[in-house]
């Protein structure tokens, strides 16, 4: 697959990548590089003993090409990439990937830009990585998204169909996202549905956390395969646990300490946002640990509930965003958990944990009366 | 006469296509088309108005706060909700740093390569580059060693033979005028700005959890609690960090962006006479002041380049036409509709893809044609400053006159490609200087024990009237933005956004009057129609942002082009 130094590449003139030298040329010390490898290994939840292996593998890698396609998008995933943590080295690793097509950043325009894309597909068939941002409209022959006179579907079939692997960045490219929200006016779908034959990994989030993109690509280059995924095609290293289970406010949930009004004392003291509509109990994402903008913060940490943006169809399944997750008072714990599971059948397969519900009944809702439990 | 097509226009947000007729080495006519459509306003119907900010935020991930701001203002206007002083100040800081960061990214990462030939910088003398840089700024990184390092990095990159995102560009084009040293200086700052932008925008993460798409806005206020005695709230530590980042933002603007802008502009003064546009300018005004009254930068309209007066703005004078856009109105063609009465009968009538050309005599874009009192309007930093200038805003007048003086050009130079690009820099500088005041005011409030961040009186929809209508105005980095909402029975009945790039990328209206991009391109000289660098310069000077410019679609759609998929 053109990733290891002992393999031939299509481009004979291509020099084998000497990463330490390349990094040195870009002012990155070996120490910085090892820090990056440690960070990536941590994001991938690899044990520390893997750090040298990551570094060794990256040292050996040739320079694969990456093309980044934007369809029905808002460019937030592109912007997320620009804010990536471990930026100095991460940018270089992405740069090392030879980003040959990316509309938002590339210097060329018009047919010169399209030529660059065509060249990659023609000359590096099966050897490049495609990244897709935004959904693909299928209705009416795909007229709702055209670039250079071609439909998104046409371009996606060609580019993703011939790629070594396709990474769907953000919820739109993964599952259709906002354009696919009811009533899905343009017939928008994610890339896997649009091009079923492509090898796709989904990195949802609105936008995605760019650390997860870096980690996925490094995983692919280091281990020669995509990371293990869940039933929605999301890598387990980033989407294997519920936000609720890693949330820094979890002790307050367990203790029945909830924010009831924006700006109240509980809000100021960092208590649980469950009553304000937080969807953390139904959302699989590594936000609490990975955080955003070089680990500065994340939604719950900054006082606003999770809206479940990494879940399929969250725009419909999780809305209204400020309504608390459904509860039915007066039933047994197991029954409640089942109902919640049914209510969210389109989202996650695993229902609200029995432990959480038990705690909620024990500490919060019961004592505050049935009125507190009505859903609006 | 030849017809050229530039699609995709790169280094923008969204999908934009320009078709132009060229004769005698000049553009004789032009058509602006957006070729992507999502139907978000249709998706908004029936939803909780309190969720609208989160949905509309996804209009655009570049100007990632602006639709949230316009949306919560529209709902607050409809429901007559006043927000606490602290929430207003936090919003101002969030809006301010969005503008400052966005303008710098635009200049270096989206616009600069229209003026800067990176490959030319490879032949520059690093010592002379340092001398050039030192002559315009005392930025501490300016040294021969530093510029040598940057040059070596670029050389090593080029030597690899694969230019990645810099491949296939118009390098060596005769319209590039900068000497090698200026090219190298700008290339170095391109890389520096990439680092800077991710740091200063951490203000959004501190106040709003993350960027892009901060998750913190609320109808009635903001979601970041304030409590100096809590580590889970905005406290002295976080305010100090914001202050540090604001200082860092301001220093880069003062010592790198503005000097670079003036240096580059001085080599391209002929562009003060190219790319003028429609000559009408609209600003909705921005940055609410403590205690109410007029916003810091005023709202107003300047017509026919007359800087003698700024006319007042009335949102009822905004209408949208669809005579050249892929929509149909129930009342027939030839009429404009106010956004509260806005309709969404989408009907694609363009060529079946793949296609070579659009039918520019008919409908040719997903962007509607907004008009103010039936006139096309340019919006953006230039409009914002011209309105303030005409309204007698002293700091704006001084800053504008100062830049004109440094470039030795008169006020007429403002109505141009160069004027637009320079105005963005001035806008950035003025906002960067104002932001620390809002942070200080916030600290003052907190010092007095005011921790309020939300007005919850009408959070519960049961306290809303059965019907309400509202509008929310905002000056986004790219200009005048309006959201209009109608609420019935606690749900969204109709939602319309008329956004900056809808104004600027507008196609022709019912009378055939061109939009600002189209008008600005007329008469542009092209050195090589096969490499229309000059078109990119003009279009990029507006800072296009197309995803949000595109409107609604009828959910029933048009079935005529149905094909088998999957």
CSV table of C-alpha atoms in Angstrom, one decimal, chain A residues 1-4 9 14-15 17 19 57-58 60-67 92-100 120 124 126-130 164-165 217 220-222, chain B residues 162 164:
chain,number,residue,atom,x,y,z
A,1,UNK,CA,0.0,0.0,0.0
A,2,UNK,CA,2.9,2.3,-0.5
A,3,UNK,CA,3.5,3.1,3.1
A,4,UNK,CA,6.6,1.2,4.0
A,9,UNK,CA,6.2,3.6,-5.3
A,14,UNK,CA,10.0,10.2,-5.0
A,15,UNK,CA,12.7,10.2,-2.3
A,17,UNK,CA,11.1,10.0,3.5
A,19,UNK,CA,11.5,12.0,8.7
A,57,UNK,CA,7.0,3.6,11.8
A,58,UNK,CA,6.6,7.2,11.1
A,60,UNK,CA,9.9,4.7,7.8
A,61,UNK,CA,6.9,6.1,6.0
A,62,UNK,CA,7.0,7.4,2.5
A,63,UNK,CA,5.0,10.5,1.7
A,64,UNK,CA,1.4,9.4,0.8
A,65,UNK,CA,-0.9,11.8,-0.9
A,66,UNK,CA,-4.0,13.1,0.7
A,67,UNK,CA,-6.9,14.8,-1.1
A,92,UNK,CA,4.1,18.8,9.5
A,93,UNK,CA,2.8,15.3,9.5
A,94,UNK,CA,-0.1,16.4,7.5
A,95,UNK,CA,2.2,18.4,5.3
A,96,UNK,CA,4.3,15.3,4.9
A,97,UNK,CA,1.2,13.6,3.6
A,98,UNK,CA,1.4,15.9,0.6
A,99,UNK,CA,-2.0,17.5,0.6
A,100,UNK,CA,-2.5,17.8,-3.2
A,120,UNK,CA,-3.7,12.1,-8.1
A,124,UNK,CA,-1.7,7.2,-7.6
A,126,UNK,CA,-5.2,2.9,-4.7
A,127,UNK,CA,-2.4,4.7,-2.9
A,128,UNK,CA,-3.8,8.0,-1.7
A,129,UNK,CA,-6.0,8.9,1.3
A,130,UNK,CA,-9.2,10.7,0.6
A,164,UNK,CA,-6.6,3.5,-0.5
A,165,UNK,CA,-8.9,4.7,2.3
A,217,UNK,CA,-4.0,8.7,10.0
A,220,UNK,CA,-3.3,3.8,9.5
A,221,UNK,CA,0.3,4.5,8.6
A,222,UNK,CA,1.9,2.8,11.6
B,162,UNK,CA,5.7,17.8,-4.8
B,164,UNK,CA,1.0,19.8,-2.4
